[in-house]
Amino acid sequence: MKLPRAAPFLTLSLTLLIALAAPAHAQQDRNLAERLGYAKDAKLLIVHDDDLGVSHSVNAAGIAALESGAITSASIMVPCPWFPEIAAYAQAHPDADFGLHLTLTSERVYVKWGPVASRDTVASLVDANGYLRQDWPDAAQINPQDVERELRAQVEKALAMGVHPTHLDSHQYRLFENGEKIFAAALRVAHDYKLPLLIPKEWVDEHPYLKSSAGPNDILLDRVVSIEATVPPSGWNEFYVTALKNLQPGVTEFIVHLAYDNDEMRAMTRERDSWGAAWRQRDFDFFSSAQFRTLLAQENIKLITWRELGKLAIDKN
Amino acid sequence: MKLPRAAPFLTLSLTLLIALAAPAHAQQDRNLAERLGYAKDAKLLIVHDDDLGVSHSVNAAGIAALESGAITSASIMVPCPWFPEIAAYAQAHPDADFGLHLTLTSERVYVKWGPVASRDTVASLVDANGYLRQDWPDAAQINPQDVERELRAQVEKALAMGVHPTHLDSHQYRLFENGEKIFAAALRVAHDYKLPLLIPKEWVDEHPYLKSSAGPNDILLDRVVSIEATVPPSGWNEFYVTALKNLQPGVTEFIVHLAYDNDEMRAMTRERDSWGAAWRQRDFDFFSSAQFRTLLAQENIKLITWRELGKLAIDKN
């Protein structure tokens, strides 16, 4: 009797046939939550810490928050001085959900960094002193080929130093807000390394190329939430509480900025309060709080990571 | 009567004639203290802080020590992340005695820096990740042309960012201990920018090229004193007290390394204790102490700066 042995093969074949017979758009009709294996109306949240590598204070706070579960995910700035510290941590903790915070600017005054690529090969990205430009008042000065060269250098250096990123995003949103050619350069790098790139649906209205450039397997996040400088320190927790109580179904990313408000951080951000030392301590305190944990449970919000999202994209682009 | 008006001219001419008539070796027969305008047996001391620019903690401690008079002089590492902070301070304090601590290595593990010159142009100085090499186990791998290119880039960047150095010296003594060609490259840069370069007489025995390469107006310091890792923390103050009580006449430089023993400094030096956070706090504490002040007075030691030494060299090389 060969039937018992043949049965698994038959079952598999039938599954395959059904899958192949399904309309091509069926997969796309399922929303992101469903594609991740959750209910259609699940409220899924990535709590994502930016800027690892920029200082020891940022690294230490980010690591503490990952280890306590205060955040689920973080991204790393490869050109920055403390990149070796966070790369060593990432190498020793391969399950941690680290992405690369692709960095094309050096926006501070008292601490600065240059490109990863040899400076002469990315001339449009650097200032007269050899640092990445502080700002991009005119994005037309930026050569998209320099952008792509620098992004590839950042990914290659991260891999060489033991970071195996789960995703890519962009420091100061430079890659998203400066025209189709620069975004396309980032997208080519993401596809080549089979890494998901942060693209929130709600940015598409302002920058239609975010959607038109994306391939069928690029993931568009339902929304991102990022606190702004208009929120006074006294309203910090209230901002996040309101955002959590009103969280809509789908995948939301909270983009947060953690650090300890210590000498190092105060000195390196002293030229302005926005994304400064006190700001980052407030973010650290809220997401480390029991209040945040309680709200997640009350509102039935599930924390997820970029690693889960990446499984939808990897090997498909 | 024209005599009164002519008299100053005559006096000047006579002085000039006497100077011209003096044997060429007369100037050289006077020791360094005399050439600086002090008695032949004066005990002159530069208290020199290395490594400004490497971290905020180092900058903050160095600035505090300069402002309190605990140290007289310091030198700055141009390739390092916190160089912009100390450059801004130097620009705002043009009388402070800042030199450049010419830097060709990135010797730490958790914070690293690359060259100032475009990486491709100084290939022999950088490691596989684009940082300056951690060590030079084989100086034959170092191309002296790369050295000269990088040193010139560091001086030019310092000048462009408002630092007007009074002197040059070398991080980890790399420029002195690695053969005549590398030292000659440093000396050419010093001569071209009319800056004195630290050369202690007592190093000449081991490296004769330090003297044979030097021009007649290069300054050879009588000695340097730098505490070593063999001194236990409990013997720190005693080491400096002994050195001060036994200070010989002539020009001595104490090479010290100041910082605050805080989170930033502990994290960036945690792979080894030598020149670490606690070491630097001990240096800061001794030179900030009343004990140090008292010893200077008791031993009749005069503090001097590189600016004074530079006056002997400037416009003469």
XYZ file of C-alpha atoms in Angstrom:
634
model
C 0.000 0.000 0.000
C 1.493 3.254 -1.046
C -1.374 5.527 -0.109
C -0.238 6.528 3.407
C 3.124 7.652 2.114
C 1.641 9.399 -0.878
C -0.912 11.329 1.184
C 1.429 14.127 2.414
C 2.617 14.724 -1.139
C -0.984 14.931 -2.330
C -1.909 17.374 0.447
C 1.071 19.546 -0.393
C 0.272 19.496 -4.088
C -3.319 20.459 -3.463
C -2.244 23.382 -1.295
C 0.143 24.452 -4.020
C -2.550 24.185 -6.667
C -4.983 26.233 -4.619
C -2.307 28.842 -4.024
C -1.403 29.004 -7.689
C -5.063 29.151 -8.687
C -5.768 32.091 -6.339
C -6.111 35.444 -8.108
C -2.882 37.477 -8.080
C -4.563 40.335 -6.247
C -5.844 38.157 -3.389
C -2.566 38.537 -1.475
C -2.691 42.280 -1.944
C -6.314 42.499 -0.859
C -5.336 41.286 2.587
C -4.267 44.169 4.746
C -0.847 44.395 6.328
C -2.064 43.061 9.681
C -3.565 39.995 7.996
C -0.446 39.403 5.918
C 1.482 39.374 9.204
C -0.869 36.708 10.569
C -3.001 38.945 12.794
C -6.702 39.793 12.669
C -7.793 42.279 10.030
C -8.492 44.924 12.686
C -5.482 44.252 14.911
C -3.687 47.276 16.336
C 0.006 46.624 15.737
C 2.756 48.934 16.951
C 6.489 49.209 16.326
C 8.153 51.411 18.948
C 11.236 52.479 17.045
C 14.247 54.316 18.476
C 16.283 56.384 16.007
C 19.900 57.577 16.035
C 21.865 54.762 17.655
C 25.582 55.350 17.137
C 25.467 59.115 17.540
C 26.631 59.137 21.178
C 27.199 56.825 24.109
C 24.158 58.254 25.877
C 21.910 57.344 22.924
C 23.433 53.857 22.695
C 23.107 53.168 26.429
C 19.489 54.354 26.621
C 18.534 52.463 23.451
C 20.105 49.219 24.652
C 18.424 49.535 28.071
C 15.052 50.152 26.390
C 15.436 47.203 24.011
C 16.395 44.933 26.884
C 13.481 46.049 29.071
C 11.018 45.765 26.171
C 10.252 49.507 26.268
C 10.961 49.603 22.521
C 10.863 46.870 19.908
C 13.180 48.168 17.248
C 15.911 50.726 16.588
C 18.088 51.972 13.785
C 21.774 52.754 13.651
C 23.734 55.638 12.104
C 26.811 54.073 10.521
C 28.873 57.272 9.946
C 28.676 58.344 13.608
C 31.467 58.180 16.211
C 29.855 55.638 18.522
C 28.886 53.246 15.706
C 31.608 50.751 16.783
C 29.996 50.460 20.240
C 26.523 49.672 18.905
C 27.917 47.447 16.135
C 29.684 45.342 18.792
C 26.396 45.100 20.698
C 24.446 44.158 17.560
C 26.974 41.481 16.689
C 26.661 40.010 20.194
C 22.823 40.211 20.063
C 21.870 38.998 16.581
C 18.180 38.714 17.505
C 17.846 42.409 18.384
C 15.768 44.279 15.792
C 18.331 46.745 14.434
C 17.957 48.580 11.169
C 20.208 51.163 9.548
C 19.253 54.796 9.935
C 20.760 55.847 6.607
C 22.507 59.151 7.259
C 23.384 61.859 4.782
C 23.581 64.890 7.101
C 25.594 65.895 10.161
C 23.085 68.265 11.677
C 24.697 69.130 14.992
C 27.256 71.874 15.721
C 29.658 70.559 18.379
C 29.958 66.944 17.227
C 30.147 66.152 13.541
C 30.793 63.188 11.223
C 31.777 62.627 7.630
C 30.641 60.137 4.985
C 31.519 56.437 5.021
C 32.477 56.473 1.342
C 35.799 58.119 0.493
C 35.083 61.840 0.588
C 36.200 62.582 -2.970
C 33.654 60.088 -4.317
C 30.625 61.762 -2.669
C 31.572 65.419 -3.083
C 28.008 66.736 -3.260
C 27.253 65.367 0.236
C 30.086 67.078 2.132
C 30.762 70.608 3.374
C 33.988 72.617 3.134
C 35.371 70.893 6.249
C 34.683 67.398 4.965
C 31.657 66.674 7.168
C 28.296 65.579 5.822
C 26.320 68.773 5.163
C 24.470 70.260 8.124
C 21.367 70.892 6.028
C 20.093 70.529 2.476
C 18.587 73.937 1.713
C 18.714 73.054 -1.980
C 18.376 69.360 -2.714
C 19.292 70.061 -6.338
C 22.920 70.313 -5.114
C 22.780 66.658 -4.060
C 23.911 64.169 -6.686
C 21.714 61.031 -6.495
C 24.705 58.943 -7.602
C 26.636 60.217 -4.567
C 23.607 59.301 -2.431
C 23.541 55.745 -3.756
C 27.323 55.354 -3.372
C 27.186 56.552 0.244
C 24.178 54.382 1.138
C 25.864 51.282 -0.250
C 29.036 52.155 1.689
C 26.987 52.443 4.901
C 25.291 49.064 4.385
C 28.574 47.373 3.472
C 30.362 48.814 6.507
C 27.539 47.717 8.823
C 27.698 44.175 7.429
C 31.509 44.134 7.691
C 31.308 45.161 11.346
C 28.736 42.532 12.298
C 25.401 44.362 12.019
C 22.798 42.378 10.086
C 20.007 44.925 9.676
C 16.336 44.016 9.613
C 15.300 47.237 7.841
C 16.356 50.613 6.486
C 15.088 54.097 7.222
C 16.344 57.638 6.794
C 17.876 60.143 9.196
C 15.861 63.375 9.063
C 13.693 61.823 6.310
C 16.218 63.148 3.738
C 15.757 60.136 1.448
C 11.975 60.552 1.304
C 11.499 64.298 0.980
C 13.990 65.262 -1.693
C 12.632 64.005 -4.972
C 12.126 60.800 -6.861
C 15.758 60.279 -7.884
C 17.062 60.293 -4.319
C 14.231 58.034 -3.122
C 14.824 55.685 -6.054
C 18.496 55.411 -5.049
C 17.468 54.349 -1.531
C 14.937 51.891 -2.900
C 17.516 50.265 -5.203
C 19.794 49.731 -2.196
C 16.902 48.284 -0.154
C 15.968 45.890 -2.976
C 19.559 44.819 -3.609
C 20.066 43.935 0.054
C 16.510 42.511 0.365
C 15.677 44.838 3.246
C 12.359 46.582 3.884
C 12.524 50.384 3.701
C 10.231 52.509 5.862
C 7.506 54.016 3.633
C 4.419 55.308 5.458
C 1.201 55.445 3.416
C 0.352 58.884 4.762
C 3.437 60.445 3.125
C 2.319 59.364 -0.345
C -0.079 62.275 -0.809
C 2.751 64.762 -0.457
C 5.317 62.652 -2.325
C 3.488 60.431 -4.839
C 6.806 58.936 -6.004
C 6.990 57.043 -2.699
C 4.227 54.812 -4.010
C 4.857 54.984 -7.754
C 8.538 54.005 -7.319
C 7.773 51.168 -4.907
C 7.580 47.601 -6.146
C 4.674 45.221 -5.406
C 6.456 43.766 -2.400
C 7.549 47.014 -0.775
C 5.702 47.506 2.482
C 3.734 50.657 3.052
C 3.202 51.204 6.765
C -0.254 52.429 7.706
C 1.128 55.384 9.669
C 3.969 56.855 11.707
C 3.688 58.962 14.861
C 6.536 61.255 15.888
C 6.291 63.919 18.575
C 7.073 67.447 17.448
C 8.827 70.439 19.016
C 5.449 72.167 19.390
C 4.558 69.792 22.245
C 5.649 71.356 25.559
C 7.543 69.153 28.045
C 4.498 69.222 30.333
C 2.367 67.706 27.550
C 4.811 64.937 26.606
C 3.135 61.957 28.240
C -0.314 63.233 27.273
C 0.730 63.279 23.598
C 1.686 59.610 23.693
C -1.298 58.601 25.864
C -3.670 60.232 23.380
C -1.891 58.590 20.443
C -2.181 55.169 22.109
C -5.830 55.616 23.115
C -6.709 56.617 19.560
C -4.506 54.095 17.805
C -6.247 52.835 14.660
C -6.088 49.253 13.412
C -3.165 48.465 11.159
C 0.589 48.872 11.557
C 1.762 52.078 13.237
C 5.362 53.034 13.961
C 6.148 55.384 16.832
C 9.438 57.052 15.915
C 11.089 57.908 19.234
C 14.468 59.327 20.252
C 15.939 58.000 23.473
C 18.956 59.137 25.468
C 19.945 60.019 28.988
C 19.933 63.708 29.836
C 23.598 63.753 30.913
C 26.688 65.917 30.305
C 27.573 64.293 27.001
C 24.075 64.593 25.562
C 23.494 68.123 26.828
C 26.805 69.271 25.336
C 26.194 67.690 21.950
C 22.685 69.118 21.564
C 23.111 72.465 23.284
C 22.557 74.665 20.235
C 18.808 73.879 20.225
C 16.227 72.042 22.347
C 14.595 70.052 19.548
C 15.655 66.401 19.739
C 17.919 67.522 22.576
C 18.992 65.835 25.800
C 15.853 66.625 27.835
C 13.578 65.645 24.912
C 15.266 62.254 24.671
C 15.121 61.648 28.423
C 11.353 62.357 28.313
C 10.939 59.804 25.508
C 13.004 57.280 27.474
C 10.957 57.868 30.623
C 7.560 57.504 28.930
C 8.330 54.292 27.070
C 10.007 52.816 30.156
C 6.940 53.602 32.286
C 4.301 51.317 33.742
C 1.735 53.710 32.233
C 2.853 52.751 28.714
C 2.665 49.024 29.536
C -0.806 49.439 31.026
C -2.077 51.321 27.982
C -0.812 48.634 25.620
C -2.846 46.050 27.541
C -5.924 48.253 27.953
C -6.035 49.172 24.289
C -5.176 45.667 23.085
C -2.153 46.923 21.161
C 0.358 44.324 20.043
C 4.039 45.194 19.715
C 5.754 43.966 16.572
C 9.186 44.323 14.966
C 10.684 45.077 11.576
C 11.934 41.504 11.482
C 8.305 40.367 11.129
C 7.632 42.927 8.421
C 10.816 41.940 6.642
C 9.608 38.386 6.231
C 6.924 39.732 3.893
C 9.511 41.459 1.723
C 12.631 39.321 1.828
C 13.338 37.300 -1.310
C 10.383 38.891 -3.070
C 11.846 42.072 -4.490
C 70.034 120.135 15.468
C 69.317 116.771 14.069
C 71.104 114.713 16.707
C 68.133 113.942 18.991
C 66.142 112.597 16.047
C 69.077 110.652 14.683
C 69.926 109.056 18.028
C 67.335 106.254 17.967
C 68.507 105.272 14.469
C 72.122 105.206 15.654
C 71.231 103.121 18.701
C 69.343 100.660 16.518
C 72.181 100.450 14.031
C 74.693 99.806 16.756
C 72.561 97.027 18.207
C 72.256 95.525 14.763
C 76.015 95.759 14.191
C 76.745 94.081 17.484
C 74.239 91.340 16.711
C 75.704 90.782 13.258
C 79.247 90.801 14.605
C 78.456 88.171 17.270
C 79.718 84.669 16.412
C 77.032 82.447 14.858
C 77.309 79.930 17.680
C 76.779 82.536 20.442
C 72.982 82.262 20.114
C 73.207 78.496 20.266
C 75.503 78.564 23.284
C 72.779 80.187 25.335
C 70.525 77.544 26.778
C 66.812 77.396 26.105
C 65.902 79.140 29.360
C 68.206 82.050 28.530
C 66.911 82.308 24.985
C 63.435 82.620 26.520
C 64.635 85.497 28.691
C 65.011 83.586 31.952
C 68.071 82.879 34.105
C 70.400 80.137 32.893
C 69.335 77.821 35.722
C 65.600 78.647 35.695
C 63.208 75.715 36.132
C 60.572 76.192 33.434
C 57.543 73.931 33.068
C 54.870 73.465 30.427
C 51.908 71.495 31.805
C 50.468 70.124 28.596
C 47.138 68.343 28.207
C 46.828 65.970 25.251
C 43.833 64.650 23.316
C 41.383 67.569 23.167
C 38.632 66.792 20.654
C 38.376 63.111 21.445
C 35.318 63.425 23.712
C 33.216 66.023 25.498
C 34.613 64.898 28.844
C 38.188 65.555 27.668
C 37.218 68.949 26.232
C 35.347 70.047 29.352
C 38.124 69.017 31.738
C 40.801 70.582 29.525
C 38.942 73.882 29.246
C 38.321 73.991 33.006
C 42.019 73.310 33.673
C 43.189 75.968 31.208
C 40.819 78.519 32.722
C 41.880 77.736 36.300
C 45.577 77.778 35.352
C 46.012 74.110 36.293
C 47.615 73.563 32.870
C 49.311 76.014 30.524
C 48.921 74.364 27.164
C 46.985 71.659 25.329
C 46.799 70.043 21.933
C 43.845 69.116 19.775
C 43.058 66.017 17.691
C 41.529 67.291 14.454
C 40.075 63.996 13.135
C 38.072 63.330 16.323
C 34.295 63.676 16.799
C 34.360 66.513 19.313
C 36.855 68.610 17.349
C 34.109 71.118 16.378
C 33.430 71.842 20.061
C 37.059 72.598 20.911
C 37.598 74.473 17.629
C 34.702 76.777 18.525
C 36.264 77.345 21.939
C 39.715 78.000 20.443
C 38.243 80.483 17.979
C 36.527 82.334 20.828
C 39.709 82.244 22.963
C 42.555 83.096 20.583
C 45.033 83.610 23.438
C 44.667 80.058 24.747
C 47.792 77.987 24.058
C 46.408 75.299 21.747
C 48.535 73.122 19.530
C 47.562 70.318 17.191
C 47.984 66.782 18.453
C 48.661 65.325 15.007
C 46.743 62.065 14.882
C 47.378 59.056 12.658
C 45.772 56.302 14.729
C 42.330 55.562 16.147
C 43.400 53.473 19.084
C 40.132 52.908 20.918
C 37.531 50.176 20.315
C 34.071 51.678 20.933
C 34.628 55.146 19.423
C 36.640 55.519 16.250
C 37.576 58.171 13.691
C 38.857 58.325 10.149
C 41.405 60.544 8.419
C 40.808 64.189 7.547
C 42.156 63.732 4.021
C 39.899 61.888 1.590
C 40.290 58.232 2.475
C 41.424 57.075 -0.950
C 44.375 59.488 -0.827
C 45.809 58.110 2.436
C 45.162 54.400 1.936
C 48.119 53.201 4.007
C 46.750 54.954 7.117
C 43.283 53.357 7.193
C 41.899 49.958 8.172
C 39.348 47.837 6.325
C 36.465 49.834 7.851
C 37.875 53.212 6.838
C 39.093 54.260 10.291
C 42.641 55.297 11.036
C 44.525 52.136 12.004
C 44.261 51.039 15.626
C 47.974 50.296 15.800
C 51.090 50.299 13.619
C 52.619 46.900 14.270
C 54.700 47.356 11.117
C 55.549 50.967 10.327
C 56.861 49.836 6.939
C 53.200 49.597 5.861
C 52.832 53.348 6.382
C 53.532 55.501 3.346
C 55.320 58.715 4.437
C 53.588 60.570 1.585
C 50.221 59.569 3.055
C 51.465 60.811 6.432
C 52.413 64.211 5.020
C 49.132 64.513 3.084
C 47.103 63.711 6.206
C 49.123 66.065 8.456
C 48.658 68.941 6.018
C 44.918 68.178 5.834
C 44.701 68.315 9.648
C 46.504 71.667 9.857
C 44.425 73.150 7.029
C 41.146 71.983 8.581
C 42.142 73.419 11.974
C 42.950 76.774 10.382
C 39.694 76.721 8.389
C 37.695 76.107 11.561
C 39.330 78.908 13.534
C 42.132 77.168 15.431
C 45.463 79.009 15.183
C 47.869 76.532 16.739
C 50.940 77.552 18.713
C 52.695 74.197 18.242
C 52.503 70.656 16.897
C 52.978 67.326 18.606
C 52.076 63.725 17.916
C 49.369 61.427 19.238
C 50.972 58.282 20.647
C 54.391 59.607 19.503
C 53.775 57.917 16.115
C 55.585 60.668 14.214
C 58.717 60.378 16.341
C 59.160 56.647 16.760
C 58.661 55.306 13.261
C 61.712 56.244 11.278
C 63.316 59.221 9.681
C 60.988 59.511 6.700
C 57.857 59.846 8.828
C 59.539 62.308 11.183
C 60.840 64.311 8.219
C 57.274 64.565 6.862
C 56.115 66.035 10.190
C 59.060 68.424 10.291
C 58.351 69.705 6.750
C 54.774 70.470 7.805
C 55.983 72.225 10.979
C 58.461 74.336 8.978
C 55.947 75.216 6.269
C 53.439 76.473 8.854
C 56.208 78.039 11.022
C 55.137 76.052 14.053
C 57.413 74.517 16.678
C 57.245 70.716 16.865
C 57.774 68.912 20.159
C 61.241 67.268 20.112
C 62.639 66.277 23.522
C 66.440 66.040 23.746
C 66.226 62.805 25.703
C 64.600 60.967 22.753
C 67.577 61.696 20.483
C 69.695 58.831 21.823
C 67.090 56.304 20.747
C 66.168 58.101 17.515
C 69.206 60.092 16.297
C 67.228 61.345 13.271
C 65.236 63.588 15.622
C 68.342 65.751 15.925
C 69.971 65.156 12.555
C 66.750 66.042 10.663
C 66.071 69.152 12.739
C 67.094 72.580 11.466
C 69.110 75.104 13.517
C 65.953 76.818 14.733
C 64.012 73.748 15.760
C 63.597 73.670 19.510
C 64.773 70.662 21.477
C 63.022 70.551 24.834
C 65.241 69.563 27.737
C 62.873 66.790 28.821
C 59.323 65.459 28.987
C 57.646 63.715 31.919
C 54.656 61.459 31.343
C 53.197 59.107 33.933
C 53.106 55.439 32.970
C 50.675 52.578 33.538
C 53.142 51.029 35.978
C 52.292 53.725 38.550
C 49.423 52.484 40.754
C 46.506 54.891 41.420
C 47.658 55.155 45.047
C 51.044 56.438 43.871
C 49.706 59.002 41.404
C 50.240 62.187 43.372
C 53.563 60.944 44.727
C 54.840 60.469 41.159
C 54.127 64.096 40.278
C 55.328 65.425 43.655
C 58.644 63.617 43.186
C 58.969 64.884 39.631
C 58.364 68.467 40.774
C 60.720 68.255 43.755
C 63.461 66.898 41.514
C 62.788 69.123 38.523
C 66.061 70.090 36.871
C 66.788 73.521 35.396
C 65.730 73.974 31.787
C 62.436 73.481 29.971
C 60.402 70.437 30.988
C 57.012 69.437 29.587
C 54.629 67.389 31.687
C 52.440 65.530 29.219
C 49.132 64.975 31.035
C 45.741 63.546 30.046
C 42.726 65.180 31.648
C 39.071 64.147 31.623
C 36.184 63.634 33.976
C 35.580 60.048 35.076
C 31.968 59.984 33.824
C 29.720 57.673 31.775
C 30.984 58.904 28.405
C 34.658 58.573 29.315
C 34.255 55.222 31.065
C 32.396 53.812 28.054
C 34.923 55.035 25.507
C 37.946 53.695 27.389
C 36.486 50.544 28.904
C 38.643 48.058 26.980
C 41.718 48.966 29.065
C 42.648 51.100 32.087
C 45.671 52.838 30.551
C 44.821 56.438 29.693
C 41.288 55.560 30.805
C 38.612 57.558 32.610
C 39.942 57.085 36.151
C 43.537 57.822 35.006
C 42.417 61.102 33.473
C 40.390 62.106 36.521
C 43.486 61.516 38.691
C 45.534 63.783 36.403
C 42.806 66.425 36.517
C 42.635 66.247 40.304
C 46.393 66.545 40.875
C 46.956 69.515 38.581
C 43.842 71.252 39.947
C 45.074 70.802 43.522
C 46.472 73.319 45.982
C 49.339 70.861 46.495
C 50.503 71.394 42.904
C 50.325 75.212 43.298
C 52.263 75.065 46.554
C 55.001 72.910 45.029
C 55.443 75.295 42.098
C 56.055 78.139 44.553
C 58.251 76.091 46.905
C 60.445 74.784 44.111
C 60.558 78.097 42.264
C 59.166 76.540 39.088
C 57.860 78.936 36.436
C 55.033 77.891 34.137
C 55.510 78.727 30.471
C 53.631 78.063 27.236
C 54.359 76.905 23.704
C 53.512 80.388 22.494
C 56.722 81.624 24.204
C 58.754 78.793 22.680
C 57.226 79.467 19.283
C 58.593 83.013 19.278
C 62.068 81.502 19.096
C 61.168 79.459 16.039
C 58.665 81.499 14.070
C 59.999 83.116 10.901
C 63.357 81.441 11.372
C 62.884 78.083 9.727
